[in-house]
Short mmCIF file of C-alpha atoms and ligand atoms in Angstrom, two decimals:
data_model
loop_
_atom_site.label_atom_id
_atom_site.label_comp_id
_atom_site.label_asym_id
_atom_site.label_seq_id
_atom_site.Cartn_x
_atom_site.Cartn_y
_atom_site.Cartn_z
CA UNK M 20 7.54 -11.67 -16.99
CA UNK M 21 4.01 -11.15 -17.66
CA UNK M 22 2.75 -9.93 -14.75
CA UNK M 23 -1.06 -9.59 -13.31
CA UNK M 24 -1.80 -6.51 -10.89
CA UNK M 25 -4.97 -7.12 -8.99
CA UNK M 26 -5.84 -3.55 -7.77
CA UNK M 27 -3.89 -2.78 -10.25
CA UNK M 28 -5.80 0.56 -11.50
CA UNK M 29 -5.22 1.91 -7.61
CA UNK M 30 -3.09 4.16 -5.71
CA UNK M 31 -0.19 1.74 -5.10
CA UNK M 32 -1.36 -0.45 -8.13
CA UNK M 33 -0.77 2.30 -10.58
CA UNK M 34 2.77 3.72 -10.23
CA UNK M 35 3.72 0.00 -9.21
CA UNK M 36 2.66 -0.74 -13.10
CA UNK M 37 4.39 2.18 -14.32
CA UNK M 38 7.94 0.49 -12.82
CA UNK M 39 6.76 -3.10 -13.81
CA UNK M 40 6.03 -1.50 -17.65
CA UNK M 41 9.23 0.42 -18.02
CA UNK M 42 11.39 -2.09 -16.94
CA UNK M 43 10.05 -4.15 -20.04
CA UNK M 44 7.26 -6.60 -18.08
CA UNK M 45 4.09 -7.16 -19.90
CA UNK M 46 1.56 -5.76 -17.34
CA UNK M 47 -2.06 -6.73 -17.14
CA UNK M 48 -4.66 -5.21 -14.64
CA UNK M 49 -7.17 -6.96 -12.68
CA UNK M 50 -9.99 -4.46 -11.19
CA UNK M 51 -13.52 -3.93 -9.70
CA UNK M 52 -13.12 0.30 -10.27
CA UNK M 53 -14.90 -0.28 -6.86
CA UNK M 54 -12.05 2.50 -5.60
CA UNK M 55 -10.65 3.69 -8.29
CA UNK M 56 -11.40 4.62 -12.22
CA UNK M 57 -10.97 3.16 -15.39
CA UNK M 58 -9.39 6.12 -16.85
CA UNK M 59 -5.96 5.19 -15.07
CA UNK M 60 -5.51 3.40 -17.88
CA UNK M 61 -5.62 6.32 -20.10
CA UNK M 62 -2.57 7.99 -17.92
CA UNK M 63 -0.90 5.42 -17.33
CA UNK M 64 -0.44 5.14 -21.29
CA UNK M 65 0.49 8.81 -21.26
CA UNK M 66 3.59 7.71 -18.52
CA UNK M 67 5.05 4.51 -20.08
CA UNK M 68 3.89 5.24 -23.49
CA UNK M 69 2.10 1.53 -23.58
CA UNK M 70 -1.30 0.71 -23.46
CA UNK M 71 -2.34 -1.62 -20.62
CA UNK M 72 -4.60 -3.99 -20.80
CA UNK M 73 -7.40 -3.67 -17.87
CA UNK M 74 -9.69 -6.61 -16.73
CA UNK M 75 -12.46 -5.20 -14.94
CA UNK M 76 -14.02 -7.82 -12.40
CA UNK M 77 -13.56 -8.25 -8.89
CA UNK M 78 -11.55 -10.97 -7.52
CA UNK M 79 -14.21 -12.99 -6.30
CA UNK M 80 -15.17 -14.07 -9.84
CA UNK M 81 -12.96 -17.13 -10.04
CA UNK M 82 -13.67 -18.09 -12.92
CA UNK M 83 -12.97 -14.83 -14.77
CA UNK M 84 -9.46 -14.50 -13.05
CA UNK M 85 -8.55 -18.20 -14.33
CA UNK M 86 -9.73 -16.49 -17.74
CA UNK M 87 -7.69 -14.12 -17.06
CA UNK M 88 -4.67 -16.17 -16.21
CA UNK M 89 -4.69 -18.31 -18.86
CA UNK M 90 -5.65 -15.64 -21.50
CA UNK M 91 -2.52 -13.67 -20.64
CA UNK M 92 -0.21 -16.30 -19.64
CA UNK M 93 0.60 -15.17 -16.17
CA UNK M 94 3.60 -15.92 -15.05
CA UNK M 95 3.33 -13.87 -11.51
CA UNK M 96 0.63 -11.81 -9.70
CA UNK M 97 0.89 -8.78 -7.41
CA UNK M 98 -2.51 -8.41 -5.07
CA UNK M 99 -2.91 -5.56 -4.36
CA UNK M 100 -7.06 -5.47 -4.73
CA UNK M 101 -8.85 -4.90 -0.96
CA UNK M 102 -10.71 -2.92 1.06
CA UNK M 103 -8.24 -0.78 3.35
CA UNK M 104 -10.46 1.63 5.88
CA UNK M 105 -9.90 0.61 9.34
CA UNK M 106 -13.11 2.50 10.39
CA UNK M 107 -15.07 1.58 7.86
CA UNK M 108 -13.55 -2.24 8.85
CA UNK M 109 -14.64 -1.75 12.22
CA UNK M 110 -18.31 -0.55 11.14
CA UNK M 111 -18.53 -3.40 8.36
CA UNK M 112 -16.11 -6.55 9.25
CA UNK M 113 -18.20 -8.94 6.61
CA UNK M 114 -17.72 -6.86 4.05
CA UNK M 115 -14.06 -6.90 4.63
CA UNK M 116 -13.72 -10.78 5.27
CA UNK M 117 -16.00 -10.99 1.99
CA UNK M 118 -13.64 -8.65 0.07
CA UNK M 119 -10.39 -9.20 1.82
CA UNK M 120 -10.25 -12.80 2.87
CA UNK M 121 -13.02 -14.46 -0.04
CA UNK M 122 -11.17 -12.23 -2.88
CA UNK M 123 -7.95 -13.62 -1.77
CA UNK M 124 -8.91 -17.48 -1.47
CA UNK M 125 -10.88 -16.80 -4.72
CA UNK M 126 -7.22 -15.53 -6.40
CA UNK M 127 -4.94 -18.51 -4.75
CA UNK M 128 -7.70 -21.25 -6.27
CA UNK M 129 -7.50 -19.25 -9.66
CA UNK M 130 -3.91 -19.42 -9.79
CA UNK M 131 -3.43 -23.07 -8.96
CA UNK M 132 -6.28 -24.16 -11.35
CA UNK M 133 -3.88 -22.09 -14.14
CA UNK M 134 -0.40 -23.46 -12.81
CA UNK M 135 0.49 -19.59 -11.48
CA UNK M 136 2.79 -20.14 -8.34
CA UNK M 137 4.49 -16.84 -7.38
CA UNK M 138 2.43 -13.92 -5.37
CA UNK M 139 3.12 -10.77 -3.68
CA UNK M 140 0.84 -9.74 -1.31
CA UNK M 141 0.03 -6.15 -0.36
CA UNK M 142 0.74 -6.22 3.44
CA UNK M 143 1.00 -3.74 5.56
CA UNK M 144 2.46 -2.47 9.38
CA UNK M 145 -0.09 -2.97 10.84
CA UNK M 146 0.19 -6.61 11.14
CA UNK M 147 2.76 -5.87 13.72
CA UNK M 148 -0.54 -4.58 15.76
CA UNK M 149 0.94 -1.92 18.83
CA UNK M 150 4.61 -1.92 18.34
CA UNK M 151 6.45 -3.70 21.42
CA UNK M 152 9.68 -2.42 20.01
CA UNK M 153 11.62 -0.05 17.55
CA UNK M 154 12.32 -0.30 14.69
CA UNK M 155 10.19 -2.86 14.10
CA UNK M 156 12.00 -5.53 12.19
CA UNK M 157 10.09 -9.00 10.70
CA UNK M 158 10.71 -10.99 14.12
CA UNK M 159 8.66 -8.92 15.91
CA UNK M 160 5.15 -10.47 17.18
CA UNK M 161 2.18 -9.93 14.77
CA UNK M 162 -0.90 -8.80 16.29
CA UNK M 163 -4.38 -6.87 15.14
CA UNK M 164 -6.24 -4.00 16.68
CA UNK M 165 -8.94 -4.00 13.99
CA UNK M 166 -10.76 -6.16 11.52
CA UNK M 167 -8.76 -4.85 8.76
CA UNK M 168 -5.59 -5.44 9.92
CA UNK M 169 -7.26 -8.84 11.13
CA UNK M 170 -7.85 -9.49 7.16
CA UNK M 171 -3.95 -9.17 6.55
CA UNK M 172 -3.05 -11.03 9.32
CA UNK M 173 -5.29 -13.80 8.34
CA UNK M 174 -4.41 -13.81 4.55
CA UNK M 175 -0.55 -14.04 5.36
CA UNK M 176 -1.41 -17.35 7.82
CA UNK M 177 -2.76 -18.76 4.65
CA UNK M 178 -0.07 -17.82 2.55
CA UNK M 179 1.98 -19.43 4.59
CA UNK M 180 0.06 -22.83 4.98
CA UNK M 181 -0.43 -23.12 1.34
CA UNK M 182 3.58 -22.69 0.86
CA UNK M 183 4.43 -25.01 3.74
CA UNK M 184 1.66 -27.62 2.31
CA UNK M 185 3.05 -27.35 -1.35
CA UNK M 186 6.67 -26.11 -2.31
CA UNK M 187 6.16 -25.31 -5.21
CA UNK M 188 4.86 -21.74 -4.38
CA UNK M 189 6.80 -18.62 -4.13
CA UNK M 190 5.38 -16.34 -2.13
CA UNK M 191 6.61 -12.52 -0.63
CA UNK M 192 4.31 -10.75 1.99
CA UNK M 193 5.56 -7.00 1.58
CA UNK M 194 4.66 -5.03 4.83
CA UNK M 195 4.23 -1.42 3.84
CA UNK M 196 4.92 1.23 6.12
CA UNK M 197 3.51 4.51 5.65
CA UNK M 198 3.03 5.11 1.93
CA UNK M 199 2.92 9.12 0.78
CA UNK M 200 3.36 10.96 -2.41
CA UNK M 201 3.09 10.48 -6.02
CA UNK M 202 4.47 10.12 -9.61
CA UNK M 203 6.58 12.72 -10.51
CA UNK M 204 4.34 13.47 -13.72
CA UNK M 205 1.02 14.56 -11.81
CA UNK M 206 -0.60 11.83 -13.59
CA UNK M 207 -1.41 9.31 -10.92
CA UNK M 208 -1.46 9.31 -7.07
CA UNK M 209 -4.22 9.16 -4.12
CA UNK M 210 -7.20 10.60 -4.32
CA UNK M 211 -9.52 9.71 -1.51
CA UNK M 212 -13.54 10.13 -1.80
CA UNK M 213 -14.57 11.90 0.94
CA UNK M 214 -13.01 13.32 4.09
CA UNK M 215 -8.98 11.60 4.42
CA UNK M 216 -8.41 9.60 6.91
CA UNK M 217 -4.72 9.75 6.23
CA UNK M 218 -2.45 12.86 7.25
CA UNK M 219 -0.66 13.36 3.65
CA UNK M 220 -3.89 13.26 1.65
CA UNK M 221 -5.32 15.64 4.47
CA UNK M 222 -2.75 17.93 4.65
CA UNK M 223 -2.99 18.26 0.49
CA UNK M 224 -6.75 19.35 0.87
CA UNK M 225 -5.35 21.91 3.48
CA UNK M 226 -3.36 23.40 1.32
CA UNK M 227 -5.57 23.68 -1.75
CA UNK M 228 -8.36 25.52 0.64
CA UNK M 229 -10.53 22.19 0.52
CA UNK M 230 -10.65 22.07 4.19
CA UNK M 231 -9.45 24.77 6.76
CA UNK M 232 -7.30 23.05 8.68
CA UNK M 233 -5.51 19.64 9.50
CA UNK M 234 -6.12 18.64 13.17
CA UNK M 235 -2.88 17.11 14.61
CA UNK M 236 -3.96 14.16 17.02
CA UNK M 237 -2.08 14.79 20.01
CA UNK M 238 0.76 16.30 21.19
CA UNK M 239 1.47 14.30 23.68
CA UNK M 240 2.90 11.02 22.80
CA UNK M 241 6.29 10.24 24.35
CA UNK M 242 7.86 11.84 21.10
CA UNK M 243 10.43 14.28 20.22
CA UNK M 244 8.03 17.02 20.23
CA UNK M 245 5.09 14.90 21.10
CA UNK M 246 3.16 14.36 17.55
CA UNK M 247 2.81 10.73 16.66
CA UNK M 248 6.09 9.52 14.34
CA UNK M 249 5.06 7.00 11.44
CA UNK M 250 7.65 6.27 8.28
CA UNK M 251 6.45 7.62 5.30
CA UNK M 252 7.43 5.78 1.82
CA UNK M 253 7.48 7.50 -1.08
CA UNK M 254 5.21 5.45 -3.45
CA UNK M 255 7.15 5.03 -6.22
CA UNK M 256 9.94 3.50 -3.88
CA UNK M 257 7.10 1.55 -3.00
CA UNK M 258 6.90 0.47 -6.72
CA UNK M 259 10.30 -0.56 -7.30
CA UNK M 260 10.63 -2.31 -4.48
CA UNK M 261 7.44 -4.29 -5.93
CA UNK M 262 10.18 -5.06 -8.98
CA UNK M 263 12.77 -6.03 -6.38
CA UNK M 264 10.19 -8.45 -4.83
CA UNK M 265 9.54 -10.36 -8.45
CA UNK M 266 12.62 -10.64 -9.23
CA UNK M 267 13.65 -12.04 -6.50
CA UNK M 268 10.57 -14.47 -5.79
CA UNK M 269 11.78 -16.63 -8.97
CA UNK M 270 14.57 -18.46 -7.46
CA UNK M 271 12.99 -18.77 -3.90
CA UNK M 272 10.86 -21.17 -2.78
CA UNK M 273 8.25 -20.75 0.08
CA UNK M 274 7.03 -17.86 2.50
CA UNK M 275 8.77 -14.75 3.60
CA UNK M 276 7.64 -11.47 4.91
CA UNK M 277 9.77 -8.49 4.09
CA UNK M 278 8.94 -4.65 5.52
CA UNK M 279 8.91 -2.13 2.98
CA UNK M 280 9.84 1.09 4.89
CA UNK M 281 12.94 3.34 5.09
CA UNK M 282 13.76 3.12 8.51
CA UNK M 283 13.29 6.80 9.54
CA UNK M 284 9.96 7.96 11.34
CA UNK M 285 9.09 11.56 10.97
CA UNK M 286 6.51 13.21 13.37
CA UNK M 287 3.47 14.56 11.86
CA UNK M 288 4.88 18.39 12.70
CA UNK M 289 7.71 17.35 10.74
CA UNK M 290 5.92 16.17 8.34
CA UNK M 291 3.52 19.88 8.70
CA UNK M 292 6.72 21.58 7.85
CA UNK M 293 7.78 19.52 5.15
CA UNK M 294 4.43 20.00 3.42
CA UNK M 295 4.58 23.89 4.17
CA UNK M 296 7.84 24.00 2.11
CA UNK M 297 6.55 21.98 -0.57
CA UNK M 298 3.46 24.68 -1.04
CA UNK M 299 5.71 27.67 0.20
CA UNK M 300 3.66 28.68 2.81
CA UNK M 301 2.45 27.63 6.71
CA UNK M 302 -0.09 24.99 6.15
CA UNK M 303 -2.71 25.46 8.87
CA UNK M 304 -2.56 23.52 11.59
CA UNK M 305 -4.61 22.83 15.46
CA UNK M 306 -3.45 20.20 18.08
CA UNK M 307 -6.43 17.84 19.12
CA UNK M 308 -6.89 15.22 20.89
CA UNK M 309 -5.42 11.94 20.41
CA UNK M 310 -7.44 9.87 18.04
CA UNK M 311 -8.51 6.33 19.42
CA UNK M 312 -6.20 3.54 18.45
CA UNK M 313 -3.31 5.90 17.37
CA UNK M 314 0.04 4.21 18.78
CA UNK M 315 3.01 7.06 19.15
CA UNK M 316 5.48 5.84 17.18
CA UNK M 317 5.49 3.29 14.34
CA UNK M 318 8.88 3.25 12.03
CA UNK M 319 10.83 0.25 9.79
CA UNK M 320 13.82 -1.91 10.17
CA UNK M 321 14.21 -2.19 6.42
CA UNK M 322 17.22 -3.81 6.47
CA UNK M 323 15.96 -7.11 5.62
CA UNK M 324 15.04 -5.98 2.33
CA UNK M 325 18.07 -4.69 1.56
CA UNK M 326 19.81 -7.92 2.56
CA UNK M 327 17.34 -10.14 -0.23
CA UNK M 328 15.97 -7.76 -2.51
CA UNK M 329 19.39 -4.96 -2.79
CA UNK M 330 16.35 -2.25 -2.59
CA UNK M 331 16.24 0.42 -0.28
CA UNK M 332 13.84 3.52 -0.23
CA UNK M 333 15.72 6.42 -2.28
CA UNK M 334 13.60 9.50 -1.82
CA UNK M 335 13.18 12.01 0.95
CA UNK M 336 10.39 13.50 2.63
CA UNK M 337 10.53 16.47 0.25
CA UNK M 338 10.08 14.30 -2.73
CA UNK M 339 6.97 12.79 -1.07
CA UNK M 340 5.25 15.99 -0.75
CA UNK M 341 6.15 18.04 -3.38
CA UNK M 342 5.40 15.28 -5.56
CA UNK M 343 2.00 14.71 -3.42
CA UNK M 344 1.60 18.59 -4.03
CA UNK M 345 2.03 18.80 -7.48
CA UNK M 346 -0.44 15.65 -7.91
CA UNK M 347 -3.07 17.33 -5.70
CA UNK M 348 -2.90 20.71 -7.71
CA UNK M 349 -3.36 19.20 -11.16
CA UNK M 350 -6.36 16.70 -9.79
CA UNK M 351 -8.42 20.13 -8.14
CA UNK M 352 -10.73 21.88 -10.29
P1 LIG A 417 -6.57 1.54 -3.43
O1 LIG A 417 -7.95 1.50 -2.86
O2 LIG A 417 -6.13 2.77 -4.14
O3 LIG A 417 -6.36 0.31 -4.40
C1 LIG A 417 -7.02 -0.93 -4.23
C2 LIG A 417 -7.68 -1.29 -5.56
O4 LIG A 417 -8.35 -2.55 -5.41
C3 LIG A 417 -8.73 -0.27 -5.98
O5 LIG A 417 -8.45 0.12 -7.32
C4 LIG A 417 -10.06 -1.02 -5.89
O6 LIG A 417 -10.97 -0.62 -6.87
C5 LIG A 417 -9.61 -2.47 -6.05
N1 LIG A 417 -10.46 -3.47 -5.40
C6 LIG A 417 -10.94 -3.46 -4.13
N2 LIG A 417 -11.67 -4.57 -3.90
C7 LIG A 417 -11.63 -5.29 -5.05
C8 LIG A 417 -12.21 -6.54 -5.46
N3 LIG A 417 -12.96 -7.25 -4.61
N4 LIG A 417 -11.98 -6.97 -6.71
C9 LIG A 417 -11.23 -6.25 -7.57
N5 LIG A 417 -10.67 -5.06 -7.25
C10 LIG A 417 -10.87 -4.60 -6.01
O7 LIG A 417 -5.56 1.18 -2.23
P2 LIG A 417 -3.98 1.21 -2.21
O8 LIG A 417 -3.57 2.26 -1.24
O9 LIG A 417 -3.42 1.20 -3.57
O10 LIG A 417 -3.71 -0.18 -1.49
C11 LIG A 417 -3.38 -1.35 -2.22
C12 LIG A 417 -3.15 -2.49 -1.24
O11 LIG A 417 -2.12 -2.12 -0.32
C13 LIG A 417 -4.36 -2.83 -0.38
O12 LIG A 417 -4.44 -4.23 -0.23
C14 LIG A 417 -4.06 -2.17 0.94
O13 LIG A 417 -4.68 -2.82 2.02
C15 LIG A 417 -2.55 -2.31 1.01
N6 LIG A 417 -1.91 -1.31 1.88
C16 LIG A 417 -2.13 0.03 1.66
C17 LIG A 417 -1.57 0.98 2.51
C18 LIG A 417 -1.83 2.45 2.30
O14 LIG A 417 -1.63 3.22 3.26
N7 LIG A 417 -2.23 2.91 1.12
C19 LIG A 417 -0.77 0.55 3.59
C20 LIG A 417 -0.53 -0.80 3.76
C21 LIG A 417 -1.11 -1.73 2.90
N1 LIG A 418 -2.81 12.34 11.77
C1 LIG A 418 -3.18 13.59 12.23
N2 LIG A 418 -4.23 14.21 11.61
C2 LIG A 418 -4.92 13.64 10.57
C3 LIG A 418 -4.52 12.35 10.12
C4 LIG A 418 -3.47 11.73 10.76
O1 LIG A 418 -2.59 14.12 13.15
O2 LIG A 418 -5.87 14.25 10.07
C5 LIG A 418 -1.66 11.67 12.42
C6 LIG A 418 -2.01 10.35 13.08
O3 LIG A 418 -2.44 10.56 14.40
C7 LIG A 418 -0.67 9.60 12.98
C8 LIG A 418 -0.07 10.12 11.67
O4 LIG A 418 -0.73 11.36 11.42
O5 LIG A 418 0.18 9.99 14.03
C9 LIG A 418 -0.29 9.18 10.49
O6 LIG A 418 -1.67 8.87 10.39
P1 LIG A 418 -2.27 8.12 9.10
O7 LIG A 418 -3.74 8.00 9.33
O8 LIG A 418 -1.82 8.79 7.87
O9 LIG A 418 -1.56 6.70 9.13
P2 LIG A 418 -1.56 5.56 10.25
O10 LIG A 418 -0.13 5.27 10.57
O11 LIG A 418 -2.45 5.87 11.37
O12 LIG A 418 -2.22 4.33 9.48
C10 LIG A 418 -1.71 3.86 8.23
C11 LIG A 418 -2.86 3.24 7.44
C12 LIG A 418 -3.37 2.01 8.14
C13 LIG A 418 -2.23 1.06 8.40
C14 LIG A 418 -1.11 1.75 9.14
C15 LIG A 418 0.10 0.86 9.28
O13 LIG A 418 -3.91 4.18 7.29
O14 LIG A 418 -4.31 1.37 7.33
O15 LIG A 418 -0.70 2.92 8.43
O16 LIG A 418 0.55 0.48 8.04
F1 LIG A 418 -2.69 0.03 9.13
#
């Protein structure tokens, strides 16, 4: 298939394009660099040994994606290009109904200008909004605490209207859990500017000295030992089950929403001493406060995509961080 990855030079976007390459898909990548660098490009061709080409725009541009489309011959497109800080979301909702909602009604009138009819669409947990249940399968109610997860919500309504109003769409909303960790080469993974909001990129600036400390929020959720539990997916299962999604998609018709998790939560001291085996040493840790709008547990039933797609997640938690460690070390000068 040739294949266009919107967000395509970013975290997820990257290693997904390294599975999409080496399984033999021509792979073309859509990006505004507005989080993220042009040089990904550069080690990506170092991974798959191909040179990819990179479109840089932002999805907005209509007209440049229907270029883009046509120029390549699209056959499918992966978006994964967004904003995705929920503070930041809270601070600035226009700019992530501008980015989020307008990039995403920019892409669906590109593709049916050009003829393109099957989408993934980066989803995400947190459409599920405070959990009323667990594990969370795809029945349970969809909700938002925050104009991010608003955005998703929203774009996933419209996916499905456009696929009940036309059939000939194929369309997979993939709602990611918690994803964590890196490429095995070092080459790509998640570099955040600024302070992390997120505990694995945290807990990798720990360890290289970059900050003193992680700050656990709250010890005492009604937990095991009282940390909040989340389900962390190793990125590159992540990735293939991105592969899983497009080759299904083809022979099916319509909506569906599949979660992308591996069904086990972990509780951030687990994760603390799964990190502190990766770098061979206690990382550093304080217990804090809860922080506002944490919810104690959050974890997937992931059978459904096992069911459709035959993928389920295949590393462990020790993958995740060594592979997260190993990334962090070669990107710290
Ligand atoms: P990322 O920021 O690394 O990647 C997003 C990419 O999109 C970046 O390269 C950025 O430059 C690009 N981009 C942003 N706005 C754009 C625009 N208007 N036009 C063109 N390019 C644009 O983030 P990621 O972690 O790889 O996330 C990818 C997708 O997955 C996002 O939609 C995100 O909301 C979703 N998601 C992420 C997580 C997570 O924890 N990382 C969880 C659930 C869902
Ligand atoms: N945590 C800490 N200290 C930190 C950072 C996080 O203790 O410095 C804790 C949190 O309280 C939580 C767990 O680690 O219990 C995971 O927190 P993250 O911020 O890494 O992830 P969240 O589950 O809070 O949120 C993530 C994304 C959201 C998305 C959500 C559901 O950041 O955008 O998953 O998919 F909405």
């Amino acid at each position: 298939m040739n294949i266009l990855l919107t967000g395509g030079t970013g975290y997820i976007g990257s290693h997904t394009a390294v599975v999409l390459a080496q399984a033999g898909h021509r792979v073309v990548l859509f990006d505004n660099l507005s989080n993220s660098q042009a040089s990904t490009v550069d080690r990506l061709a170092q991974i798959t040994g191909q040179r990819l080409p990179l479109v840089v725009g932002d999805v907005r541009d209509e007209a440049l994606l229907a270029n883009t489309l046509r120029d390549y011959a699209i056959t499918a497109v992966v978006h994964f290009a967004g904003l995705k800080a929920v503070g930041e979301s809270v601070a600035n909702p226009l700019l992530y109904f501008a980015n989020n909602l307008h990039g995403t009604i920019a892409l669906l009138h590109a593709m049916q200008a050009t003829g393109v009819r099957q989408l993934v669409f980066s989803s995400s947990a947190t459409v599920y909004g405070n959990p009323h249940y667990l594990p969370i399968d795809e029945q349970h109610p969809t909700g938002s605490t925050n104009p991010y997860g608003r955005t998703k919500l929203h774009v996933e309504e419209m996916l499905f209207d456009l696929a009940r109003s036309d059939a000939s769409w194929h369309i997979a909303c993939l709602r990611y859990f918690n994803p964590a960790g890196a490429h095995s080469s070092g080459l790509i993974g998640e570099l955040p500017n600024g302070i992390p909001n997120n505990l694995m990129p945290y807990m990798a600036q720990v360890a290289t000295g970059q900050r003193a400390e992680l700050t656990v929020f709250g010890d005492d959720y009604p937990t095991s030992d009282g940390t909040g539990v989340r389900d962390y997916i190793h990125v590159m299962d992540l990735a293939e089950g991105h592969a899983a999604a497009l080759q299904h998609l083809g022979s099916q018709p319509g909506w569906d929403a599949i979660n992308l998790g591996t069904g086990q939560g972990y509780s951030v001291l687990e994760m603390v001493a799964a990190f502190s085996r990766a770098i061979g040493r206690p990382l550093p840790y304080r217990i804090a406060e809860r922080r506002a709008g944490d919810t104690a547990a959050c974890y997937a039933d992931a059978s459904k995509a096992l069911t459709l797609l035959g993928w389920q997640a295949k590393r462990n938690l020790d993958d995740i961080c060594s592979s997260a460690w190993a990334f962090q070390q070669a990107h710290t000068t």
